[in-house]
Structure formats: structure tokens, C-alpha cells
mmCIF file of C-alpha atoms in Angstrom:
data_model
loop_
_atom_site.group_PDB
_atom_site.id
_atom_site.type_symbol
_atom_site.label_atom_id
_atom_site.label_comp_id
_atom_site.label_asym_id
_atom_site.label_seq_id
_atom_site.Cartn_x
_atom_site.Cartn_y
_atom_site.Cartn_z
ATOM 1 C CA ALA A 1 -234.941 -91.793 -27.171
ATOM 2 C CA CYS A 2 -232.754 -92.780 -29.724
ATOM 3 C CA ASP A 3 -231.483 -91.702 -33.246
ATOM 4 C CA LEU A 4 -233.456 -92.675 -36.329
ATOM 5 C CA HIS A 5 -230.566 -94.507 -37.914
ATOM 6 C CA PRO A 6 -231.872 -98.234 -37.849
ATOM 7 C CA HIS A 7 -228.334 -99.735 -37.744
ATOM 8 C CA PHE A 8 -226.880 -97.791 -34.643
ATOM 9 C CA PHE A 9 -226.117 -99.892 -31.701
ATOM 10 C CA THR A 10 -227.947 -97.280 -29.770
ATOM 11 C CA THR A 11 -230.884 -97.587 -31.684
ATOM 12 C CA LYS A 12 -231.123 -101.441 -31.204
ATOM 13 C CA LEU A 13 -230.484 -100.932 -27.586
ATOM 14 C CA ALA A 14 -233.297 -98.589 -27.228
ATOM 15 C CA HIS A 15 -235.519 -101.068 -28.698
ATOM 16 C CA GLU A 16 -234.346 -103.909 -26.393
ATOM 17 C CA PHE A 17 -234.926 -101.596 -23.478
ATOM 18 C CA SER A 18 -238.452 -100.870 -24.845
ATOM 19 C CA ASP A 19 -239.327 -104.701 -24.947
ATOM 20 C CA GLU A 20 -237.724 -105.165 -21.436
ATOM 21 C CA PHE A 21 -239.347 -102.250 -19.608
ATOM 22 C CA GLU A 22 -242.576 -102.053 -21.788
ATOM 23 C CA CYS A 23 -242.084 -98.371 -22.826
ATOM 24 C CA ASP A 24 -241.965 -96.479 -25.857
ATOM 25 C CA VAL A 25 -239.106 -95.828 -28.243
ATOM 26 C CA ILE A 26 -239.040 -92.105 -29.393
ATOM 27 C CA GLY A 27 -236.573 -91.765 -32.537
ATOM 28 C CA VAL A 28 -235.212 -88.406 -32.999
ATOM 29 C CA GLN A 29 -233.711 -87.143 -36.223
ATOM 30 C CA HIS A 30 -229.916 -86.454 -35.752
ATOM 31 C CA HIS A 31 -229.902 -82.732 -36.522
ATOM 32 C CA HIS A 32 -233.196 -81.871 -34.808
ATOM 33 C CA ALA A 33 -231.449 -83.295 -31.614
ATOM 34 C CA HIS A 34 -228.465 -81.127 -32.333
ATOM 35 C CA SER A 35 -230.739 -78.167 -32.687
ATOM 36 C CA ILE A 36 -232.599 -78.669 -29.548
ATOM 37 C CA ALA A 37 -229.248 -79.087 -27.518
ATOM 38 C CA LEU A 38 -228.479 -75.697 -28.719
ATOM 39 C CA ALA A 39 -231.809 -74.347 -27.966
ATOM 40 C CA ASN A 40 -231.804 -75.454 -24.339
ATOM 41 C CA ASP A 41 -228.656 -73.396 -23.700
ATOM 42 C CA TYR A 42 -230.820 -70.337 -24.486
ATOM 43 C CA GLY A 43 -234.099 -71.427 -23.055
ATOM 44 C CA ILE A 44 -235.889 -70.767 -26.435
ATOM 45 C CA ASP A 45 -238.328 -72.846 -28.310
ATOM 46 C CA GLU A 46 -238.159 -72.114 -32.048
ATOM 47 C CA MET A 47 -235.470 -71.017 -34.418
ATOM 48 C CA ILE A 48 -233.896 -71.436 -37.711
ATOM 49 C CA VAL A 49 -230.835 -73.672 -37.589
ATOM 50 C CA ILE A 50 -227.735 -74.177 -39.934
ATOM 51 C CA ALA A 51 -226.775 -77.878 -38.947
ATOM 52 C CA CYS A 52 -223.394 -79.041 -40.535
ATOM 53 C CA ASP A 53 -221.587 -81.997 -39.873
ATOM 54 C CA GLY A 54 -220.141 -85.146 -41.485
ATOM 55 C CA VAL A 55 -223.257 -87.442 -41.343
ATOM 56 C CA GLY A 56 -226.671 -87.587 -39.803
ATOM 57 C CA TYR A 57 -229.392 -90.040 -40.841
ATOM 58 C CA GLY A 58 -232.150 -88.097 -42.622
ATOM 59 C CA SER A 59 -235.911 -88.576 -42.432
ATOM 60 C CA ASP A 60 -235.660 -89.585 -46.055
ATOM 61 C CA ALA A 61 -232.895 -92.195 -45.212
ATOM 62 C CA ALA A 62 -230.386 -90.279 -47.071
ATOM 63 C CA SER A 63 -227.122 -88.967 -45.424
ATOM 64 C CA TRP A 64 -227.678 -85.617 -44.331
ATOM 65 C CA GLY A 65 -225.053 -82.943 -42.949
ATOM 66 C CA GLY A 66 -225.490 -79.490 -44.564
ATOM 67 C CA GLU A 67 -229.029 -78.513 -43.429
ATOM 68 C CA ILE A 68 -231.137 -75.441 -42.914
ATOM 69 C CA LEU A 69 -233.995 -76.395 -40.373
ATOM 70 C CA TYR A 70 -236.944 -74.608 -38.760
ATOM 71 C CA THR A 71 -237.041 -76.522 -35.321
ATOM 72 C CA ASN A 72 -239.100 -76.438 -32.198
ATOM 73 C CA ILE A 73 -238.925 -78.732 -29.306
ATOM 74 C CA THR A 74 -241.228 -81.293 -30.860
ATOM 75 C CA ASP A 75 -240.739 -81.126 -34.524
ATOM 76 C CA PHE A 76 -238.534 -79.689 -37.484
ATOM 77 C CA GLU A 77 -238.938 -78.655 -41.126
ATOM 78 C CA ARG A 78 -236.228 -79.101 -43.701
ATOM 79 C CA LEU A 79 -236.018 -75.787 -45.495
ATOM 80 C CA GLY A 80 -232.784 -76.032 -47.556
ATOM 81 C CA HIS A 81 -229.675 -77.729 -47.863
ATOM 82 C CA LEU A 82 -226.452 -78.141 -49.668
ATOM 83 C CA GLN A 83 -226.628 -79.863 -53.102
ATOM 84 C CA ALA A 84 -226.889 -83.745 -52.788
ATOM 85 C CA HIS A 85 -224.121 -85.637 -54.315
ATOM 86 C CA LYS A 86 -223.434 -89.357 -54.961
ATOM 87 C CA MET A 87 -220.778 -90.848 -52.595
ATOM 88 C CA PRO A 88 -218.883 -93.532 -54.823
ATOM 89 C CA GLY A 89 -218.201 -96.506 -52.678
ATOM 90 C CA GLY A 90 -220.083 -95.216 -49.693
ATOM 91 C CA ASP A 91 -217.469 -94.958 -46.942
ATOM 92 C CA MET A 92 -214.863 -95.305 -49.502
ATOM 93 C CA ALA A 93 -215.581 -91.679 -50.225
ATOM 94 C CA THR A 94 -215.161 -90.505 -46.801
ATOM 95 C CA LYS A 95 -211.589 -92.327 -46.481
ATOM 96 C CA HIS A 96 -210.334 -91.188 -49.868
ATOM 97 C CA PRO A 97 -211.990 -87.677 -50.659
ATOM 98 C CA ILE A 98 -210.488 -87.698 -54.207
ATOM 99 C CA ARG A 99 -213.389 -89.932 -55.106
ATOM 100 C CA MET A 100 -215.832 -87.565 -53.468
ATOM 101 C CA LEU A 101 -214.285 -84.697 -55.589
ATOM 102 C CA LEU A 102 -214.877 -86.521 -58.665
ATOM 103 C CA SER A 103 -218.557 -87.103 -58.031
ATOM 104 C CA ILE A 104 -219.095 -83.455 -56.861
ATOM 105 C CA ILE A 105 -217.169 -81.812 -59.928
ATOM 106 C CA ASP A 106 -218.374 -84.272 -62.487
ATOM 107 C CA ASP A 107 -215.883 -82.894 -65.050
ATOM 108 C CA GLU A 108 -213.500 -85.609 -66.495
ATOM 109 C CA ASP A 109 -210.932 -82.622 -67.756
ATOM 110 C CA LEU A 110 -210.666 -81.236 -64.262
ATOM 111 C CA ILE A 111 -210.344 -84.399 -62.453
ATOM 112 C CA SER A 112 -207.660 -85.782 -64.815
ATOM 113 C CA LYS A 113 -205.146 -83.428 -63.224
ATOM 114 C CA TYR A 114 -205.562 -85.738 -60.066
ATOM 115 C CA VAL A 115 -204.999 -89.006 -61.668
ATOM 116 C CA ASP A 116 -202.113 -89.873 -59.528
ATOM 117 C CA TYR A 117 -204.179 -89.748 -56.495
ATOM 118 C CA PHE A 118 -205.855 -92.733 -57.964
ATOM 119 C CA LYS A 119 -204.390 -96.045 -57.016
ATOM 120 C CA TYR A 120 -205.321 -97.262 -60.421
ATOM 121 C CA GLY A 121 -205.225 -94.139 -62.308
ATOM 122 C CA ASP A 122 -207.320 -93.539 -65.359
ATOM 123 C CA THR A 123 -208.880 -97.073 -65.118
ATOM 124 C CA GLU A 124 -210.016 -96.195 -61.731
ATOM 125 C CA ILE A 125 -211.332 -93.181 -62.701
ATOM 126 C CA LYS A 126 -213.393 -94.806 -65.529
ATOM 127 C CA ASN A 127 -214.500 -97.387 -63.300
ATOM 128 C CA ILE A 128 -215.862 -94.767 -60.690
ATOM 129 C CA TYR A 129 -217.783 -92.939 -63.558
ATOM 130 C CA ARG A 130 -219.470 -96.241 -64.357
ATOM 131 C CA GLN A 131 -220.389 -96.752 -60.846
ATOM 132 C CA LEU A 132 -221.923 -93.260 -60.574
ATOM 133 C CA GLU A 133 -223.819 -93.986 -63.760
ATOM 134 C CA ALA A 134 -224.936 -97.433 -62.712
ATOM 135 C CA GLY A 135 -225.878 -96.049 -59.061
ATOM 136 C CA ILE A 136 -224.239 -99.093 -57.520
ATOM 137 C CA ASN A 137 -223.257 -98.206 -53.869
ATOM 138 C CA VAL A 138 -223.532 -94.547 -54.391
ATOM 139 C CA GLY A 139 -225.716 -93.317 -51.572
ATOM 140 C CA LEU A 140 -226.648 -89.533 -51.793
ATOM 141 C CA THR A 141 -225.161 -87.074 -49.304
ATOM 142 C CA THR A 142 -225.626 -83.279 -48.409
ATOM 143 C CA SER A 143 -222.720 -83.494 -45.907
ATOM 144 C CA THR A 144 -220.821 -80.257 -45.295
ATOM 145 C CA GLY A 145 -217.985 -82.502 -44.266
ATOM 146 C CA ARG A 146 -217.821 -84.314 -47.414
ATOM 147 C CA VAL A 147 -217.634 -81.129 -49.207
ATOM 148 C CA LEU A 148 -214.793 -79.619 -47.052
ATOM 149 C CA ASP A 149 -212.989 -82.781 -47.483
ATOM 150 C CA SER A 150 -213.295 -82.463 -51.273
ATOM 151 C CA VAL A 151 -211.826 -78.892 -51.154
ATOM 152 C CA SER A 152 -209.017 -80.301 -49.034
ATOM 153 C CA ALA A 153 -208.247 -83.003 -51.835
ATOM 154 C CA ALA A 154 -208.678 -80.521 -54.653
ATOM 155 C CA LEU A 155 -205.939 -78.330 -52.959
ATOM 156 C CA GLU A 156 -203.704 -81.371 -52.408
ATOM 157 C CA ILE A 157 -203.773 -81.011 -48.577
ATOM 158 C CA CYS A 158 -205.364 -84.187 -47.660
ATOM 159 C CA ASN A 159 -206.299 -87.131 -49.915
ATOM 160 C CA THR A 160 -206.451 -89.802 -47.408
ATOM 161 C CA ARG A 161 -208.464 -89.828 -44.068
ATOM 162 C CA THR A 162 -206.810 -91.530 -41.309
ATOM 163 C CA TYR A 163 -209.083 -90.173 -38.363
ATOM 164 C CA GLU A 164 -212.364 -88.323 -38.276
ATOM 165 C CA GLY A 165 -212.231 -84.943 -39.460
ATOM 166 C CA GLU A 166 -208.623 -85.087 -40.654
ATOM 167 C CA CYS A 167 -208.827 -83.580 -44.267
ATOM 168 C CA SER A 168 -211.513 -80.775 -43.145
ATOM 169 C CA MET A 169 -209.143 -79.905 -39.996
ATOM 170 C CA LYS A 170 -205.993 -79.658 -42.303
ATOM 171 C CA LEU A 171 -207.984 -77.504 -44.491
ATOM 172 C CA GLU A 172 -208.757 -75.081 -41.821
ATOM 173 C CA SER A 173 -205.282 -74.977 -40.889
ATOM 174 C CA VAL A 174 -204.026 -74.125 -44.332
ATOM 175 C CA ALA A 175 -206.988 -71.554 -44.686
ATOM 176 C CA TYR A 176 -205.522 -69.875 -41.516
ATOM 177 C CA TYR A 177 -202.693 -68.390 -43.222
ATOM 178 C CA SER A 178 -204.556 -66.760 -45.975
ATOM 179 C CA LYS A 179 -203.437 -63.178 -46.627
ATOM 180 C CA ASN A 180 -205.594 -62.198 -49.747
ATOM 181 C CA ASP A 181 -209.110 -62.242 -50.269
ATOM 182 C CA ILE A 182 -210.582 -64.196 -53.088
ATOM 183 C CA GLU A 183 -214.118 -64.188 -54.108
ATOM 184 C CA ILE A 184 -215.847 -67.440 -54.968
ATOM 185 C CA PRO A 185 -219.402 -66.799 -56.050
ATOM 186 C CA PHE A 186 -222.145 -68.874 -54.924
ATOM 187 C CA GLU A 187 -225.676 -70.073 -56.395
ATOM 188 C CA ILE A 188 -228.713 -70.706 -54.611
ATOM 189 C CA LYS A 189 -231.657 -72.377 -56.413
ATOM 190 C CA ASP A 190 -234.871 -73.758 -54.502
ATOM 191 C CA ASN A 191 -233.144 -73.223 -51.116
ATOM 192 C CA ILE A 192 -230.037 -75.568 -52.412
ATOM 193 C CA LEU A 193 -226.596 -74.369 -52.237
ATOM 194 C CA ASN A 194 -224.827 -75.421 -55.581
ATOM 195 C CA THR A 195 -221.577 -77.107 -54.255
ATOM 196 C CA ARG A 196 -220.676 -78.315 -57.571
ATOM 197 C CA GLU A 197 -219.842 -74.984 -58.986
ATOM 198 C CA ILE A 198 -218.047 -74.035 -55.901
ATOM 199 C CA LEU A 199 -215.707 -76.980 -56.098
ATOM 200 C CA ARG A 200 -215.257 -76.520 -59.900
ATOM 201 C CA GLU A 201 -214.079 -72.847 -59.059
ATOM 202 C CA VAL A 202 -211.904 -74.210 -56.442
ATOM 203 C CA VAL A 203 -210.157 -76.250 -58.862
ATOM 204 C CA ARG A 204 -209.824 -73.801 -61.639
ATOM 205 C CA LEU A 205 -208.358 -71.229 -59.205
ATOM 206 C CA TYR A 206 -205.792 -73.860 -57.943
ATOM 207 C CA GLN A 207 -204.784 -75.016 -61.400
ATOM 208 C CA LYS A 208 -204.415 -71.212 -62.413
ATOM 209 C CA GLY A 209 -201.698 -71.127 -59.559
ATOM 210 C CA GLU A 210 -203.643 -69.109 -57.026
ATOM 211 C CA ASN A 211 -202.325 -69.204 -53.365
ATOM 212 C CA LYS A 212 -203.581 -72.372 -51.787
ATOM 213 C CA SER A 213 -204.298 -70.792 -48.364
ATOM 214 C CA ASP A 214 -206.307 -68.154 -50.099
ATOM 215 C CA ILE A 215 -208.428 -70.630 -52.008
ATOM 216 C CA ALA A 216 -208.777 -72.777 -48.861
ATOM 217 C CA ASN A 217 -210.129 -69.526 -47.004
ATOM 218 C CA ALA A 218 -212.361 -68.554 -49.867
ATOM 219 C CA ALA A 219 -213.976 -71.773 -50.174
ATOM 220 C CA GLN A 220 -214.840 -72.055 -46.474
ATOM 221 C CA LYS A 221 -216.221 -68.737 -46.282
ATOM 222 C CA THR A 222 -218.491 -69.019 -49.440
ATOM 223 C CA ILE A 223 -219.849 -72.077 -48.178
ATOM 224 C CA ALA A 224 -220.674 -70.308 -44.814
ATOM 225 C CA LYS A 225 -222.182 -67.412 -46.589
ATOM 226 C CA GLY A 226 -224.400 -69.702 -49.050
ATOM 227 C CA LEU A 227 -225.751 -71.532 -46.052
ATOM 228 C CA SER A 228 -226.470 -68.178 -44.301
ATOM 229 C CA GLN A 229 -228.306 -66.843 -47.193
ATOM 230 C CA ILE A 230 -230.642 -69.672 -47.232
ATOM 231 C CA ALA A 231 -231.002 -69.497 -43.437
ATOM 232 C CA ILE A 232 -231.791 -65.654 -43.491
ATOM 233 C CA GLU A 233 -234.381 -65.923 -46.387
ATOM 234 C CA ASN A 234 -236.290 -68.682 -44.478
ATOM 235 C CA ALA A 235 -236.046 -66.806 -41.087
ATOM 236 C CA ASP A 236 -237.663 -63.856 -42.918
ATOM 237 C CA LYS A 237 -240.579 -66.226 -44.351
ATOM 238 C CA LYS A 238 -241.019 -67.799 -41.021
ATOM 239 C CA GLY A 239 -241.041 -64.542 -38.968
ATOM 240 C CA VAL A 240 -238.177 -65.956 -36.795
ATOM 241 C CA ASN A 241 -235.260 -63.605 -35.410
ATOM 242 C CA VAL A 242 -232.894 -66.211 -34.193
ATOM 243 C CA ILE A 243 -230.808 -68.320 -36.389
ATOM 244 C CA GLY A 244 -228.629 -70.854 -34.705
ATOM 245 C CA ALA A 245 -225.455 -73.001 -35.776
ATOM 246 C CA THR A 246 -224.751 -76.541 -34.651
ATOM 247 C CA GLY A 247 -222.893 -79.608 -35.806
ATOM 248 C CA GLY A 248 -219.359 -80.623 -35.819
ATOM 249 C CA VAL A 249 -218.306 -78.294 -38.694
ATOM 250 C CA PHE A 250 -218.843 -75.192 -36.315
ATOM 251 C CA TYR A 251 -215.589 -76.145 -34.354
ATOM 252 C CA ASN A 252 -214.249 -74.437 -37.469
ATOM 253 C CA GLU A 253 -213.800 -70.891 -36.442
ATOM 254 C CA ALA A 254 -213.655 -69.312 -39.910
ATOM 255 C CA ILE A 255 -216.932 -70.940 -40.776
ATOM 256 C CA THR A 256 -218.451 -69.938 -37.410
ATOM 257 C CA ASP A 257 -217.173 -66.447 -37.645
ATOM 258 C CA THR A 258 -218.459 -65.946 -41.238
ATOM 259 C CA CYS A 259 -221.836 -67.274 -40.349
ATOM 260 C CA LYS A 260 -222.038 -64.864 -37.437
ATOM 261 C CA LYS A 261 -220.944 -61.833 -39.072
ATOM 262 C CA TYR A 262 -223.041 -62.485 -42.302
ATOM 263 C CA ILE A 263 -226.135 -63.250 -40.167
ATOM 264 C CA GLU A 264 -225.853 -60.334 -37.873
ATOM 265 C CA GLU A 265 -225.231 -57.836 -40.620
ATOM 266 C CA ASN A 266 -228.698 -58.929 -41.963
ATOM 267 C CA GLY A 267 -230.467 -58.113 -38.572
ATOM 268 C CA TYR A 268 -230.664 -61.456 -37.063
ATOM 269 C CA ASN A 269 -229.684 -62.790 -33.786
ATOM 270 C CA PHE A 270 -226.942 -65.548 -34.279
ATOM 271 C CA ILE A 271 -226.489 -68.086 -31.546
ATOM 272 C CA GLN A 272 -223.931 -70.918 -30.939
ATOM 273 C CA HIS A 273 -223.307 -73.505 -28.365
ATOM 274 C CA LYS A 274 -222.128 -72.126 -24.908
ATOM 275 C CA ASN A 275 -223.094 -74.663 -22.282
ATOM 276 C CA THR A 276 -223.064 -77.678 -24.599
ATOM 277 C CA CYS A 277 -220.750 -78.790 -27.560
ATOM 278 C CA ALA A 278 -221.487 -78.270 -31.129
ATOM 279 C CA GLY A 279 -220.562 -81.972 -31.889
ATOM 280 C CA ASP A 280 -222.231 -85.088 -31.203
ATOM 281 C CA GLY A 281 -221.915 -84.969 -27.615
ATOM 282 C CA SER A 282 -224.846 -82.998 -27.264
ATOM 283 C CA VAL A 283 -227.117 -85.018 -29.463
ATOM 284 C CA SER A 284 -228.342 -87.455 -26.481
ATOM 285 C CA LEU A 285 -229.480 -84.151 -24.589
ATOM 286 C CA GLY A 286 -231.506 -83.044 -27.541
ATOM 287 C CA GLN A 287 -232.932 -86.487 -27.749
ATOM 288 C CA ALA A 288 -234.007 -86.724 -24.117
ATOM 289 C CA ILE A 289 -235.516 -83.185 -24.347
ATOM 290 C CA VAL A 290 -237.590 -84.027 -27.406
ATOM 291 C CA ALA A 291 -238.853 -87.410 -25.854
ATOM 292 C CA LYS A 292 -239.467 -85.793 -22.581
ATOM 293 C CA THR A 293 -241.808 -83.096 -24.326
ATOM 294 C CA LYS A 294 -243.413 -85.587 -26.649
ATOM 295 C CA LEU A 295 -244.496 -87.704 -23.487
ATOM 296 C CA ASN A 296 -245.638 -84.886 -21.566
#
């Protein structure tokens, strides 16, 4: 069993073992594996899952990470997700989230206030816009991590990532000290949460002088509520009463608590990891369970 990503070392290793031992290779989508590790904690087969992390190779070869899935042990269905955005420079957009912010808000007037965070100023901003228009090295992503990093950059909390999860964790830390509730509206269309408008509102509020901690807290909660709403609507359609949360984003207590409260208030059972971890440490377990079930 291995991930679907063709360039992972473990994927290549799985194929080497397959040749050596004359056995099948069973690829398991990253967020499906996350979900089944969670389901295993509760001994259940099917559920609706909110899967949020930095990156997971999607079945369409795009970068996923803000997903609403219907899952059972052998299969999954992608029901909804965050709005997809281009990543200018690929990994450069993860190391320098201000580039991701530019792509998401897609507003030259709003991004101009952050010109000092671009090494080459206006020239770099213009070149990134040209890159986005030409579609050169700008893979699509629905990653929650990239959205949270962009909020962190918009609030001038973290503009350069030096270790994994840095900008999102610093955002959570700032949000913790929020004392006032701010409402940021969210829009869902065709099971897709519009993150462009959320980020634009974050920038507008910040440039108006609203408290940084209050905006950070509001942004986290809005993303959590939006994803929860998509999950609830699809749970109703599928006749499923359990909604789970998995992926590294759910180490963020504010996001987890918001999802839990919103989902339970709407009459659904919310579950989160109890014997396994929300992060990638549980993926191999999920892969093994899916592979074993398919082989049987």
C-alpha cells in the first residue's frame, strides 16, 4: 500500500517491493487514508469527512487539502472543497505565503499595500501576475494550509516559512488572544467555499485598523464554519449521521472546536482522532486498512 503521488520515495519503494515479491501495489489517496485511520478509531465504515492539511495528492493530480469527502473502507467520493487557486512558483508559494495571498485575493489595489514584502517590489508583483496569466509553474491547490498561511501573511504575522506549519501556527497563536467577535461572511456555490472573498475581507478589515487577533480568530472560524456547512449539507443528502475531522489543520484547537460546535448544533455526530493522530502519522495505517480490505 502506498500514496498516489508518483514521486514519493515510498511510492517508488512500493513498486520495487512489488517487483521483488511479485505482489500488487495498491495506491490509496492521501485524504482517504487519513479518513480510514479516523474511522478505525471508532470501528465505523462510512462517514462524511472534513480533511484539511497542507497538501495531499488528489485523484485528479492536483494538490488537495481542504476537502469534504464521503468515505468507506474501500472507496471515497469528493463532494466539496475549498476554492482552487494557483500557486505562483509552486513550492515558492509555500515558503513565501505573500505570493499565495496575491494569487488568492487577485486584487492589485489590495496587494499593493504589501509591496515591501516582495523582494523586488512592484516589479516582482507584476511578474507574478504575468506568471499567473501565462499559467507557468502555477499548479492548482485547494489546501487549507495555504489559505491559513495567506491569512497569516495578510495580517503581517508570518511572511516567510522556515519550518512546516510555521505561518499557520503563528496565526493560531495570535488568534488565541482575540477578545472581540468579528463576523466574516462566507459564500458556498456548488459545494465550493469561496476563499477569495474571505481573504479579501481579511485584508479590508486589517487595512481599516481592526484588531489583528480578532481578524485572525474570525478568519479561522469562518473557514471552519464554511467547511462544516458543506459537510452538513452532504451528510443530509447521503443519509449519514457522522461527520469526522482529519488532517494536520485539526491540530488547531479553534478550528476543531468551531467545527465540532457547528456540526453538533445541527444534529450530527462529530468525531476526531482519539487513538491515532490527525496528522500524517496515521496515513500508513489508513493505507494498510484500505489495502487489506480490497485484497480480501
